[in-house]
mmCIF file of C-alpha atoms in Angstrom:
data_model
loop_
_atom_site.group_PDB
_atom_site.id
_atom_site.type_symbol
_atom_site.label_atom_id
_atom_site.label_comp_id
_atom_site.label_asym_id
_atom_site.label_seq_id
_atom_site.Cartn_x
_atom_site.Cartn_y
_atom_site.Cartn_z
ATOM 1 C CA GLN A 1 -6.250 -8.299 -21.291
ATOM 2 C CA ILE A 2 -6.268 -11.225 -18.541
ATOM 3 C CA THR A 3 -9.602 -10.518 -16.832
ATOM 4 C CA HIS A 4 -12.986 -10.149 -18.391
ATOM 5 C CA GLY A 5 -16.541 -8.769 -17.682
ATOM 6 C CA PRO A 6 -19.067 -7.495 -18.161
ATOM 7 C CA ASP A 7 -20.695 -7.846 -14.844
ATOM 8 C CA ARG A 8 -17.508 -7.904 -13.011
ATOM 9 C CA ASN A 9 -14.506 -5.656 -12.753
ATOM 10 C CA HIS A 10 -11.084 -6.678 -11.735
ATOM 11 C CA PHE A 11 -8.582 -4.617 -10.505
ATOM 12 C CA PHE A 12 -5.774 -4.558 -8.149
ATOM 13 C CA GLY A 13 -6.226 -1.113 -6.715
ATOM 14 C CA TYR A 14 -2.737 0.453 -5.963
ATOM 15 C CA ILE A 15 0.307 1.414 -7.722
ATOM 16 C CA GLY A 16 3.436 -0.710 -7.846
ATOM 17 C CA HIS A 17 5.907 1.178 -5.955
ATOM 18 C CA ALA A 18 7.578 0.071 -3.124
ATOM 19 C CA GLN A 19 7.797 -3.195 -4.785
ATOM 20 C CA THR A 20 3.971 -3.804 -4.366
ATOM 21 C CA ILE A 21 3.993 -6.721 -6.653
ATOM 22 C CA PRO A 22 0.696 -9.001 -7.047
ATOM 23 C CA TRP A 23 2.522 -11.961 -8.285
ATOM 24 C CA SER A 24 3.125 -14.613 -5.251
ATOM 25 C CA HIS A 25 6.791 -15.593 -4.783
ATOM 26 C CA ASP A 26 6.398 -18.681 -6.875
ATOM 27 C CA GLY A 27 4.705 -16.638 -9.770
ATOM 28 C CA ARG A 28 2.016 -18.955 -9.748
ATOM 29 C CA TYR A 29 -0.865 -16.432 -8.377
ATOM 30 C CA ILE A 30 -1.810 -12.723 -9.186
ATOM 31 C CA VAL A 31 -3.931 -11.552 -6.193
ATOM 32 C CA ALA A 32 -6.557 -9.099 -6.916
ATOM 33 C CA MET A 33 -10.020 -7.528 -6.379
ATOM 34 C CA ARG A 34 -13.228 -8.220 -7.954
ATOM 35 C CA THR A 35 -16.227 -5.936 -7.812
ATOM 36 C CA HIS A 36 -19.775 -5.987 -9.342
ATOM 37 C CA PHE A 37 -19.887 -2.064 -9.441
ATOM 38 C CA GLN A 38 -17.792 0.883 -9.903
ATOM 39 C CA ASP A 39 -20.311 3.524 -10.344
ATOM 40 C CA HIS A 40 -20.329 4.639 -6.413
ATOM 41 C CA MET A 41 -18.183 4.693 -3.295
ATOM 42 C CA PRO A 42 -18.572 1.413 -1.375
ATOM 43 C CA GLY A 43 -20.473 1.774 1.855
ATOM 44 C CA PRO A 44 -19.837 0.050 4.963
ATOM 45 C CA GLY A 45 -21.671 -3.356 3.824
ATOM 46 C CA GLU A 46 -20.659 -3.527 0.001
ATOM 47 C CA ILE A 47 -18.391 -6.494 -0.682
ATOM 48 C CA ALA A 48 -15.404 -6.555 -2.979
ATOM 49 C CA ASP A 49 -14.040 -10.228 -3.445
ATOM 50 C CA ILE A 50 -10.293 -10.994 -3.007
ATOM 51 C CA VAL A 51 -9.437 -13.319 -5.833
ATOM 52 C CA LEU A 52 -6.597 -15.215 -7.211
ATOM 53 C CA LEU A 53 -5.720 -15.286 -11.010
ATOM 54 C CA ASP A 54 -4.119 -18.837 -11.624
ATOM 55 C CA THR A 55 -1.081 -17.889 -14.296
ATOM 56 C CA ALA A 56 -0.507 -21.523 -15.034
ATOM 57 C CA ASN A 57 -4.396 -22.007 -15.934
ATOM 58 C CA ASP A 58 -4.981 -19.194 -18.197
ATOM 59 C CA TYR A 59 -5.704 -16.800 -15.611
ATOM 60 C CA ALA A 60 -8.635 -18.860 -14.324
ATOM 61 C CA VAL A 61 -10.222 -16.740 -11.238
ATOM 62 C CA GLU A 62 -10.836 -18.125 -7.900
ATOM 63 C CA LYS A 63 -12.381 -16.075 -5.076
ATOM 64 C CA VAL A 64 -10.718 -16.777 -1.717
ATOM 65 C CA ASP A 65 -12.246 -14.401 0.552
ATOM 66 C CA GLU A 66 -14.023 -10.850 0.766
ATOM 67 C CA THR A 67 -13.872 -7.399 2.400
ATOM 68 C CA THR A 68 -15.651 -4.450 3.198
ATOM 69 C CA GLY A 69 -12.592 -2.138 3.708
ATOM 70 C CA TRP A 70 -11.664 -0.948 0.173
ATOM 71 C CA ASN A 71 -12.163 1.941 -2.280
ATOM 72 C CA PRO A 72 -11.807 2.363 -6.014
ATOM 73 C CA GLN A 73 -8.470 4.598 -5.842
ATOM 74 C CA GLN A 74 -6.411 2.406 -3.485
ATOM 75 C CA GLY A 75 -8.317 -0.899 -3.352
ATOM 76 C CA THR A 76 -7.712 -2.817 -0.072
ATOM 77 C CA MET A 77 -3.807 -2.405 0.182
ATOM 78 C CA LEU A 78 -2.960 -6.014 -1.198
ATOM 79 C CA TYR A 79 0.564 -6.979 -0.577
ATOM 80 C CA TRP A 80 2.419 -10.292 -0.377
ATOM 81 C CA ASP A 81 4.114 -11.155 2.853
ATOM 82 C CA PRO A 82 8.021 -10.516 1.751
ATOM 83 C CA ASP A 83 8.892 -13.781 3.356
ATOM 84 C CA PRO A 84 9.552 -16.160 0.389
ATOM 85 C CA GLU A 85 9.221 -19.274 2.501
ATOM 86 C CA THR A 86 5.852 -17.947 2.933
ATOM 87 C CA CYS A 87 2.464 -17.794 0.585
ATOM 88 C CA ARG A 88 0.511 -15.263 2.523
ATOM 89 C CA PHE A 89 -0.543 -11.703 1.588
ATOM 90 C CA PHE A 90 -2.105 -8.714 3.492
ATOM 91 C CA PHE A 91 -5.570 -7.073 2.792
ATOM 92 C CA ASN A 92 -7.596 -4.635 4.711
ATOM 93 C CA ASP A 93 -11.093 -5.311 6.090
ATOM 94 C CA ARG A 94 -13.835 -3.752 8.409
ATOM 95 C CA ASP A 95 -16.227 -5.434 10.972
ATOM 96 C CA SER A 96 -19.717 -5.401 10.046
ATOM 97 C CA LYS A 97 -21.062 -4.671 13.609
ATOM 98 C CA THR A 98 -18.588 -2.001 14.764
ATOM 99 C CA GLY A 99 -17.495 -0.472 11.603
ATOM 100 C CA LYS A 100 -13.767 -0.852 12.990
ATOM 101 C CA ILE A 101 -11.181 -1.565 10.111
ATOM 102 C CA PHE A 102 -8.384 -4.075 10.675
ATOM 103 C CA THR A 103 -5.692 -5.993 8.679
ATOM 104 C CA VAL A 104 -5.883 -9.637 7.418
ATOM 105 C CA LEU A 105 -3.112 -11.908 6.876
ATOM 106 C CA TYR A 106 -4.359 -14.599 4.629
ATOM 107 C CA ASP A 107 -2.468 -18.102 3.958
ATOM 108 C CA VAL A 108 -2.983 -19.285 0.463
ATOM 109 C CA SER A 109 -1.648 -22.759 0.982
ATOM 110 C CA LYS A 110 -4.291 -23.301 3.648
ATOM 111 C CA ARG A 111 -7.019 -21.059 1.838
ATOM 112 C CA THR A 112 -7.811 -19.209 5.455
ATOM 113 C CA ARG A 113 -7.009 -16.018 7.228
ATOM 114 C CA SER A 114 -4.094 -17.078 9.533
ATOM 115 C CA ARG A 115 -4.270 -13.915 11.355
ATOM 116 C CA GLU A 116 -6.302 -10.719 11.874
ATOM 117 C CA TYR A 117 -4.528 -7.348 13.171
ATOM 118 C CA ARG A 118 -7.190 -5.605 15.247
ATOM 119 C CA CYS A 119 -6.722 -2.546 17.470
ATOM 120 C CA GLU A 120 -10.343 -2.081 19.225
ATOM 121 C CA ASP A 121 -9.566 1.650 20.669
ATOM 122 C CA THR A 122 -7.727 2.929 17.533
ATOM 123 C CA PRO A 123 -8.908 0.906 14.669
ATOM 124 C CA PHE A 124 -6.384 1.290 11.661
ATOM 125 C CA ALA A 125 -5.369 -0.581 8.530
ATOM 126 C CA ASN A 126 -2.424 -1.546 6.721
ATOM 127 C CA SER A 127 -0.829 1.352 4.373
ATOM 128 C CA GLY A 128 2.753 -0.133 3.678
ATOM 129 C CA VAL A 129 4.453 -3.191 4.239
ATOM 130 C CA ALA A 130 8.217 -2.849 4.792
ATOM 131 C CA GLN A 131 10.050 -4.233 1.763
ATOM 132 C CA SER A 132 12.005 -6.673 3.399
ATOM 133 C CA GLY A 133 9.213 -7.650 5.691
ATOM 134 C CA GLY A 134 8.771 -8.038 9.755
ATOM 135 C CA TRP A 135 6.738 -4.913 10.056
ATOM 136 C CA PHE A 136 3.891 -2.816 8.289
ATOM 137 C CA CYS A 137 2.475 0.690 8.727
ATOM 138 C CA GLY A 138 -0.940 1.599 9.264
ATOM 139 C CA LEU A 139 -3.560 4.645 8.919
ATOM 140 C CA ASN A 140 -6.798 5.725 10.035
ATOM 141 C CA TYR A 141 -8.893 5.119 6.968
ATOM 142 C CA ALA A 142 -11.925 6.583 8.300
ATOM 143 C CA ARG A 143 -10.070 9.746 9.053
ATOM 144 C CA MET A 144 -8.826 9.921 5.616
ATOM 145 C CA ALA A 145 -12.558 9.079 4.253
ATOM 146 C CA ARG A 146 -13.623 12.225 6.221
ATOM 147 C CA LEU A 147 -10.968 14.345 5.217
ATOM 148 C CA ARG A 148 -10.446 13.297 1.672
ATOM 149 C CA ARG A 149 -13.304 10.741 0.386
ATOM 150 C CA VAL A 150 -11.460 9.187 -2.436
ATOM 151 C CA THR A 151 -8.598 7.790 -0.085
ATOM 152 C CA GLY A 152 -10.290 6.417 2.865
ATOM 153 C CA TYR A 153 -13.226 3.939 3.702
ATOM 154 C CA VAL A 154 -16.575 5.693 3.983
ATOM 155 C CA GLY A 155 -18.769 5.199 7.103
ATOM 156 C CA ALA A 156 -15.659 3.479 9.128
ATOM 157 C CA TRP A 157 -15.658 4.001 12.731
ATOM 158 C CA ASP A 158 -13.201 7.083 13.523
ATOM 159 C CA TRP A 159 -12.353 7.818 17.389
ATOM 160 C CA THR A 160 -10.750 11.168 16.254
ATOM 161 C CA GLU A 161 -13.576 12.928 15.026
ATOM 162 C CA GLY A 162 -13.418 16.453 16.246
ATOM 163 C CA VAL A 163 -9.799 16.148 17.246
ATOM 164 C CA ASP A 164 -7.490 18.020 14.856
ATOM 165 C CA HIS A 165 -4.058 16.896 16.019
ATOM 166 C CA PRO A 166 -4.773 13.598 18.195
ATOM 167 C CA GLU A 167 -1.496 11.975 19.949
ATOM 168 C CA ASP A 168 -3.033 8.578 19.537
ATOM 169 C CA ASP A 169 -3.360 8.544 15.818
ATOM 170 C CA GLY A 170 -1.067 8.990 12.939
ATOM 171 C CA ILE A 171 1.331 6.543 11.488
ATOM 172 C CA PHE A 172 1.073 3.114 13.430
ATOM 173 C CA LYS A 173 3.861 0.295 13.253
ATOM 174 C CA VAL A 174 2.927 -3.427 13.889
ATOM 175 C CA ASP A 175 5.012 -6.249 13.859
ATOM 176 C CA ILE A 176 3.955 -8.840 11.682
ATOM 177 C CA GLU A 177 4.808 -11.848 14.160
ATOM 178 C CA SER A 178 3.950 -10.742 17.424
ATOM 179 C CA GLY A 179 1.265 -8.149 16.535
ATOM 180 C CA ARG A 180 2.999 -5.620 18.743
ATOM 181 C CA VAL A 181 1.433 -2.054 17.817
ATOM 182 C CA GLU A 182 3.125 1.543 18.314
ATOM 183 C CA VAL A 183 2.428 5.144 17.213
ATOM 184 C CA LEU A 184 5.218 5.670 14.892
ATOM 185 C CA ILE A 185 4.851 9.305 14.692
ATOM 186 C CA SER A 186 1.619 10.996 15.829
ATOM 187 C CA PHE A 187 -0.617 13.925 14.286
ATOM 188 C CA ALA A 188 0.426 16.214 17.175
ATOM 189 C CA GLN A 189 4.264 15.730 16.506
ATOM 190 C CA ILE A 190 3.338 16.245 12.602
ATOM 191 C CA ALA A 191 1.427 19.568 13.236
ATOM 192 C CA GLU A 192 4.262 20.925 15.480
ATOM 193 C CA ALA A 193 6.580 20.037 12.541
ATOM 194 C CA ILE A 194 4.490 22.224 10.233
ATOM 195 C CA ALA A 195 3.364 24.938 12.135
ATOM 196 C CA PRO A 196 6.743 27.082 11.540
ATOM 197 C CA THR A 197 6.143 27.027 7.976
ATOM 198 C CA MET A 198 2.518 28.474 8.065
ATOM 199 C CA ASP A 199 1.290 31.776 9.174
ATOM 200 C CA GLU A 200 -2.188 30.326 10.264
ATOM 201 C CA PRO A 201 -2.862 27.458 12.469
ATOM 202 C CA VAL A 202 -2.350 23.956 11.123
ATOM 203 C CA THR A 203 -5.612 22.606 10.080
ATOM 204 C CA GLU A 204 -6.751 18.856 10.688
ATOM 205 C CA LEU A 205 -4.539 16.750 8.935
ATOM 206 C CA PHE A 206 -4.695 13.108 7.544
ATOM 207 C CA ILE A 207 -1.944 11.107 5.890
ATOM 208 C CA ASN A 208 -1.306 9.574 2.486
ATOM 209 C CA HIS A 209 1.373 7.055 1.032
ATOM 210 C CA THR A 210 3.700 5.423 3.881
ATOM 211 C CA LEU A 211 6.318 4.124 1.428
ATOM 212 C CA CYS A 212 9.084 2.114 3.122
ATOM 213 C CA ASN A 213 12.422 2.184 1.109
ATOM 214 C CA ARG A 214 14.206 -1.057 0.221
ATOM 215 C CA SER A 215 16.473 -1.008 3.027
ATOM 216 C CA ASP A 216 13.696 -0.522 5.455
ATOM 217 C CA ASP A 217 15.473 2.665 7.389
ATOM 218 C CA ARG A 218 13.091 5.287 6.308
ATOM 219 C CA ILE A 219 9.373 5.953 5.306
ATOM 220 C CA TYR A 220 8.115 8.753 3.173
ATOM 221 C CA PHE A 221 4.634 10.101 3.769
ATOM 222 C CA TYR A 222 2.519 12.961 2.968
ATOM 223 C CA ALA A 223 0.772 14.974 5.497
ATOM 224 C CA ARG A 224 -2.421 16.621 4.140
ATOM 225 C CA GLY A 225 -5.089 18.950 5.030
ATOM 226 C CA GLY A 226 -7.681 21.253 3.770
ATOM 227 C CA TRP A 227 -8.833 19.116 1.035
ATOM 228 C CA ASP A 228 -12.564 18.265 -0.222
ATOM 229 C CA GLY A 229 -13.582 21.826 0.906
ATOM 230 C CA ASN A 230 -12.670 21.128 4.539
ATOM 231 C CA PRO A 231 -11.680 24.532 6.447
ATOM 232 C CA GLY A 232 -8.058 25.578 6.912
ATOM 233 C CA VAL A 233 -5.161 26.247 4.738
ATOM 234 C CA LYS A 234 -4.382 23.518 2.162
ATOM 235 C CA VAL A 235 -1.680 21.542 3.197
ATOM 236 C CA ASN A 236 0.389 19.044 1.212
ATOM 237 C CA GLN A 237 3.383 18.304 2.837
ATOM 238 C CA PRO A 238 6.176 15.458 2.333
ATOM 239 C CA PHE A 239 8.131 14.023 5.452
ATOM 240 C CA THR A 240 10.339 11.348 5.808
ATOM 241 C CA VAL A 241 10.870 9.371 9.252
ATOM 242 C CA SER A 242 12.941 6.645 10.317
ATOM 243 C CA PRO A 243 10.764 3.418 11.356
ATOM 244 C CA ASP A 244 11.796 3.776 15.073
ATOM 245 C CA GLY A 245 9.885 7.462 14.923
ATOM 246 C CA SER A 246 13.367 9.542 15.085
ATOM 247 C CA ASN A 247 14.560 11.910 12.252
ATOM 248 C CA LEU A 248 11.283 13.310 11.274
ATOM 249 C CA ALA A 249 12.461 15.370 8.283
ATOM 250 C CA LEU A 250 9.980 18.008 7.011
ATOM 251 C CA GLN A 251 10.835 17.699 3.205
ATOM 252 C CA THR A 252 11.241 21.081 1.322
ATOM 253 C CA ILE A 253 10.832 20.032 -2.293
ATOM 254 C CA PHE A 254 7.841 18.629 -3.342
ATOM 255 C CA VAL A 255 8.034 15.743 -5.849
ATOM 256 C CA GLY A 256 5.021 14.841 -7.612
ATOM 257 C CA GLY A 257 2.917 12.057 -8.801
ATOM 258 C CA HIS A 258 3.180 8.693 -6.672
ATOM 259 C CA PRO A 259 7.097 8.509 -6.024
ATOM 260 C CA GLU A 260 8.964 5.571 -5.904
ATOM 261 C CA TRP A 261 12.192 4.886 -4.070
ATOM 262 C CA GLU A 262 15.155 3.995 -5.797
ATOM 263 C CA ALA A 263 16.647 0.381 -5.606
ATOM 264 C CA GLY A 264 19.463 -0.876 -3.089
ATOM 265 C CA ASP A 265 20.486 0.877 0.146
ATOM 266 C CA THR A 266 19.459 4.680 -0.811
ATOM 267 C CA ASN A 267 17.586 7.439 0.580
ATOM 268 C CA ARG A 268 16.596 8.567 -3.195
ATOM 269 C CA LEU A 269 13.382 9.099 -4.395
ATOM 270 C CA ILE A 270 12.094 8.655 -8.122
ATOM 271 C CA GLY A 271 9.329 11.314 -8.764
ATOM 272 C CA GLY A 272 8.213 14.089 -11.017
ATOM 273 C CA LYS A 273 9.583 17.575 -10.682
ATOM 274 C CA ASP A 274 9.229 20.633 -13.637
ATOM 275 C CA GLY A 275 8.131 18.095 -16.299
ATOM 276 C CA LYS A 276 11.074 15.707 -15.468
ATOM 277 C CA LEU A 277 11.356 12.264 -13.756
ATOM 278 C CA VAL A 278 14.047 12.880 -11.293
ATOM 279 C CA LEU A 279 15.916 11.467 -8.457
ATOM 280 C CA TYR A 280 15.685 13.146 -5.142
ATOM 281 C CA ASP A 281 17.845 12.873 -2.353
ATOM 282 C CA THR A 282 15.867 13.093 0.664
ATOM 283 C CA ASP A 283 19.070 13.702 2.995
ATOM 284 C CA LEU A 284 20.485 16.489 0.935
ATOM 285 C CA GLN A 285 17.020 17.798 -0.108
ATOM 286 C CA GLN A 286 18.111 18.145 -3.566
ATOM 287 C CA ILE A 287 17.421 16.898 -7.050
ATOM 288 C CA VAL A 288 20.453 14.723 -7.835
ATOM 289 C CA GLY A 289 19.770 12.803 -11.096
ATOM 290 C CA GLN A 290 17.056 12.301 -14.050
ATOM 291 C CA ILE A 291 15.423 9.503 -15.619
ATOM 292 C CA GLY A 292 14.738 9.837 -19.449
ATOM 293 C CA THR A 293 13.863 12.888 -20.956
ATOM 294 C CA PRO A 294 10.082 14.756 -21.187
ATOM 295 C CA ASP A 295 10.027 13.873 -24.946
ATOM 296 C CA ILE A 296 10.103 9.990 -23.687
ATOM 297 C CA ILE A 297 8.337 10.315 -20.489
ATOM 298 C CA LYS A 298 5.530 12.994 -21.407
ATOM 299 C CA GLY A 299 3.861 12.720 -17.778
ATOM 300 C CA PRO A 300 6.487 11.918 -15.082
ATOM 301 C CA GLY A 301 3.867 13.143 -12.490
ATOM 302 C CA GLY A 302 1.937 10.304 -12.938
ATOM 303 C CA ASP A 303 2.589 6.800 -11.427
ATOM 304 C CA THR A 304 6.109 5.245 -11.890
ATOM 305 C CA ALA A 305 7.169 1.896 -10.500
ATOM 306 C CA LEU A 306 10.797 0.727 -10.357
ATOM 307 C CA SER A 307 11.537 -2.808 -11.371
ATOM 308 C CA PRO A 308 12.791 -5.393 -8.687
ATOM 309 C CA ASP A 309 15.908 -5.419 -10.128
ATOM 310 C CA GLY A 310 16.315 -1.644 -10.292
ATOM 311 C CA ASN A 311 17.076 -1.427 -14.091
ATOM 312 C CA TRP A 312 13.727 -0.506 -15.617
ATOM 313 C CA THR A 313 10.943 2.094 -14.802
ATOM 314 C CA VAL A 314 7.314 2.035 -16.013
ATOM 315 C CA THR A 315 5.525 5.307 -16.020
ATOM 316 C CA GLY A 316 1.618 5.848 -16.752
ATOM 317 C CA TYR A 317 0.038 9.249 -17.372
ATOM 318 C CA GLY A 318 -3.122 10.618 -18.615
ATOM 319 C CA ILE A 319 -3.486 11.769 -22.152
ATOM 320 C CA ASP A 320 -6.322 13.907 -23.387
ATOM 321 C CA SER A 321 -7.965 13.889 -19.934
ATOM 322 C CA HIS A 322 -9.469 10.336 -20.919
ATOM 323 C CA TYR A 323 -6.803 8.117 -21.572
ATOM 324 C CA ASN A 324 -3.343 6.611 -20.173
ATOM 325 C CA GLU A 325 -0.404 5.158 -21.733
ATOM 326 C CA TRP A 326 2.570 3.794 -20.203
ATOM 327 C CA VAL A 327 6.278 4.214 -21.139
ATOM 328 C CA VAL A 328 8.753 1.297 -20.217
ATOM 329 C CA TYR A 329 12.501 2.492 -19.799
ATOM 330 C CA ARG A 330 15.418 0.698 -19.342
ATOM 331 C CA ARG A 331 17.969 2.455 -17.276
ATOM 332 C CA THR A 332 21.055 0.751 -18.393
ATOM 333 C CA ASP A 333 20.869 1.902 -21.972
ATOM 334 C CA GLY A 334 18.053 4.440 -22.492
ATOM 335 C CA THR A 335 15.678 1.868 -24.527
ATOM 336 C CA TRP A 336 12.422 2.524 -24.009
ATOM 337 C CA ALA A 337 8.813 1.755 -25.411
ATOM 338 C CA ARG A 338 5.449 3.349 -25.201
ATOM 339 C CA THR A 339 2.047 1.200 -24.848
ATOM 340 C CA PRO A 340 -1.029 2.525 -27.191
ATOM 341 C CA ARG A 341 -3.548 4.606 -25.284
ATOM 342 C CA TYR A 342 -6.085 2.895 -23.203
ATOM 343 C CA ASP A 343 -9.506 4.381 -21.870
ATOM 344 C CA GLN A 344 -9.924 5.211 -18.402
ATOM 345 C CA ARG A 345 -13.119 7.226 -18.639
ATOM 346 C CA PRO A 346 -14.906 8.467 -16.499
ATOM 347 C CA TYR A 347 -13.084 7.268 -13.374
ATOM 348 C CA VAL A 348 -10.043 9.777 -13.984
ATOM 349 C CA LYS A 349 -10.868 12.057 -10.828
ATOM 350 C CA GLY A 350 -13.201 12.626 -8.261
ATOM 351 C CA ASP A 351 -14.142 9.992 -5.617
ATOM 352 C CA LEU A 352 -14.577 7.154 -7.881
ATOM 353 C CA ARG A 353 -11.200 7.814 -9.516
ATOM 354 C CA SER A 354 -9.197 4.441 -10.220
ATOM 355 C CA ASP A 355 -5.589 5.125 -10.799
ATOM 356 C CA PRO A 356 -4.298 2.719 -13.657
ATOM 357 C CA GLY A 357 -0.958 2.381 -11.539
ATOM 358 C CA PRO A 358 1.502 -0.181 -13.288
ATOM 359 C CA LEU A 359 2.828 -3.062 -11.281
ATOM 360 C CA TRP A 360 6.074 -5.330 -11.766
ATOM 361 C CA ASN A 361 6.118 -9.045 -11.593
ATOM 362 C CA ARG A 362 9.082 -10.589 -9.520
ATOM 363 C CA HIS A 363 11.314 -11.528 -12.981
ATOM 364 C CA ASN A 364 11.474 -7.611 -14.427
ATOM 365 C CA THR A 365 9.531 -9.098 -17.478
ATOM 366 C CA GLN A 366 5.548 -8.021 -17.058
ATOM 367 C CA VAL A 367 3.436 -5.310 -15.921
ATOM 368 C CA LEU A 368 0.155 -5.206 -14.683
ATOM 369 C CA PHE A 369 -2.292 -2.596 -15.216
ATOM 370 C CA PRO A 370 -6.087 -1.969 -15.097
ATOM 371 C CA SER A 371 -7.988 -0.315 -17.912
ATOM 372 C CA LEU A 372 -11.634 0.125 -19.072
ATOM 373 C CA VAL A 373 -12.674 -2.270 -22.217
ATOM 374 C CA GLU A 374 -15.541 -1.937 -24.758
ATOM 375 C CA ASP A 375 -18.311 -3.394 -22.404
ATOM 376 C CA GLY A 376 -17.662 -0.802 -19.562
ATOM 377 C CA SER A 377 -16.140 -3.034 -17.151
ATOM 378 C CA ARG A 378 -12.471 -2.439 -15.657
ATOM 379 C CA GLN A 379 -10.171 -5.588 -16.491
ATOM 380 C CA LEU A 380 -6.615 -6.344 -15.948
ATOM 381 C CA HIS A 381 -3.809 -6.178 -18.588
ATOM 382 C CA LEU A 382 -0.242 -7.161 -18.970
ATOM 383 C CA ILE A 383 2.598 -5.543 -20.890
ATOM 384 C CA GLN A 384 5.298 -8.398 -21.660
ATOM 385 C CA ILE A 385 8.730 -7.277 -22.130
ATOM 386 C CA VAL A 386 10.583 -9.107 -24.921
ATOM 387 C CA GLN A 387 14.375 -8.664 -24.968
#
């Protein structure tokens, strides 16, 4: 355990797939969030601190900024700028006066915001940074909160309310340096692609999990609808799309959990299918491999993160409804280890769900994860890999 309560909770807020790494490029800092509550969804004015943990000083906590654009399940979409020459990271925020959400680029060397990415007419925020840098995807977290509360920012300004399949909302793409914004793929296009697979009209949709692969030539995402008691037939449809908006492909095989991209220049996903952790080819739309066995990785539909070098997976999964454990698996020879159980209750489902997703460091030697501790607070822990 590297952070402590009892009056403050520390967590990162999102699984470490698509190289979502909490450590800075030089390894000095771990970026995280700090909150004073975890018993309700944050409203428009409820703040979370953005903090740095100093790995060279016993993980001393320094508050550097704050945000009102966050939730317990996904946090505020923290992500270090992939450019190793910088010491900058992204997080999401919302305007206190207008309720419009936006993305911040924070410069650690200057301890200040270096840029804010705002769109006044169509406010969205970061949902996934290209792994080699240069651009990021964005989603309308106000729409997400309206259609599946746990995933969005409650009370944010939503220009799409009453519009099932808008043409000016969907997945946005932002150039990091110029700030240029485009709608990569719209809900209108996605609904048109889904319609032939359904006997009833396509319900109002939202999007989760815009995951860029390591070669940044495709994005994997889920189009969803009919959740949280909203009207219409439930939709949970995976897609891939190229970063220029072409090659929208409806994926006919559903890979469960929070899927991860394989290392290298590849079109393969890692995810759960039929009780196995599998490799899924998004072009062939076929299962083409398997990692470990169900005896080793008991919950392949949980959260799996691939190490930066591609040689290790770590998979977290629930046990006995209240607990979580993690399996670290070395792909080169099948060596594996399982952690003890860590308590997650009562935040394992519903609006206050806080996923205990594992996150790698840049040297393939440590994994960060959150868990509740004896005083009831949520704190960050490390798995240390010793070879």
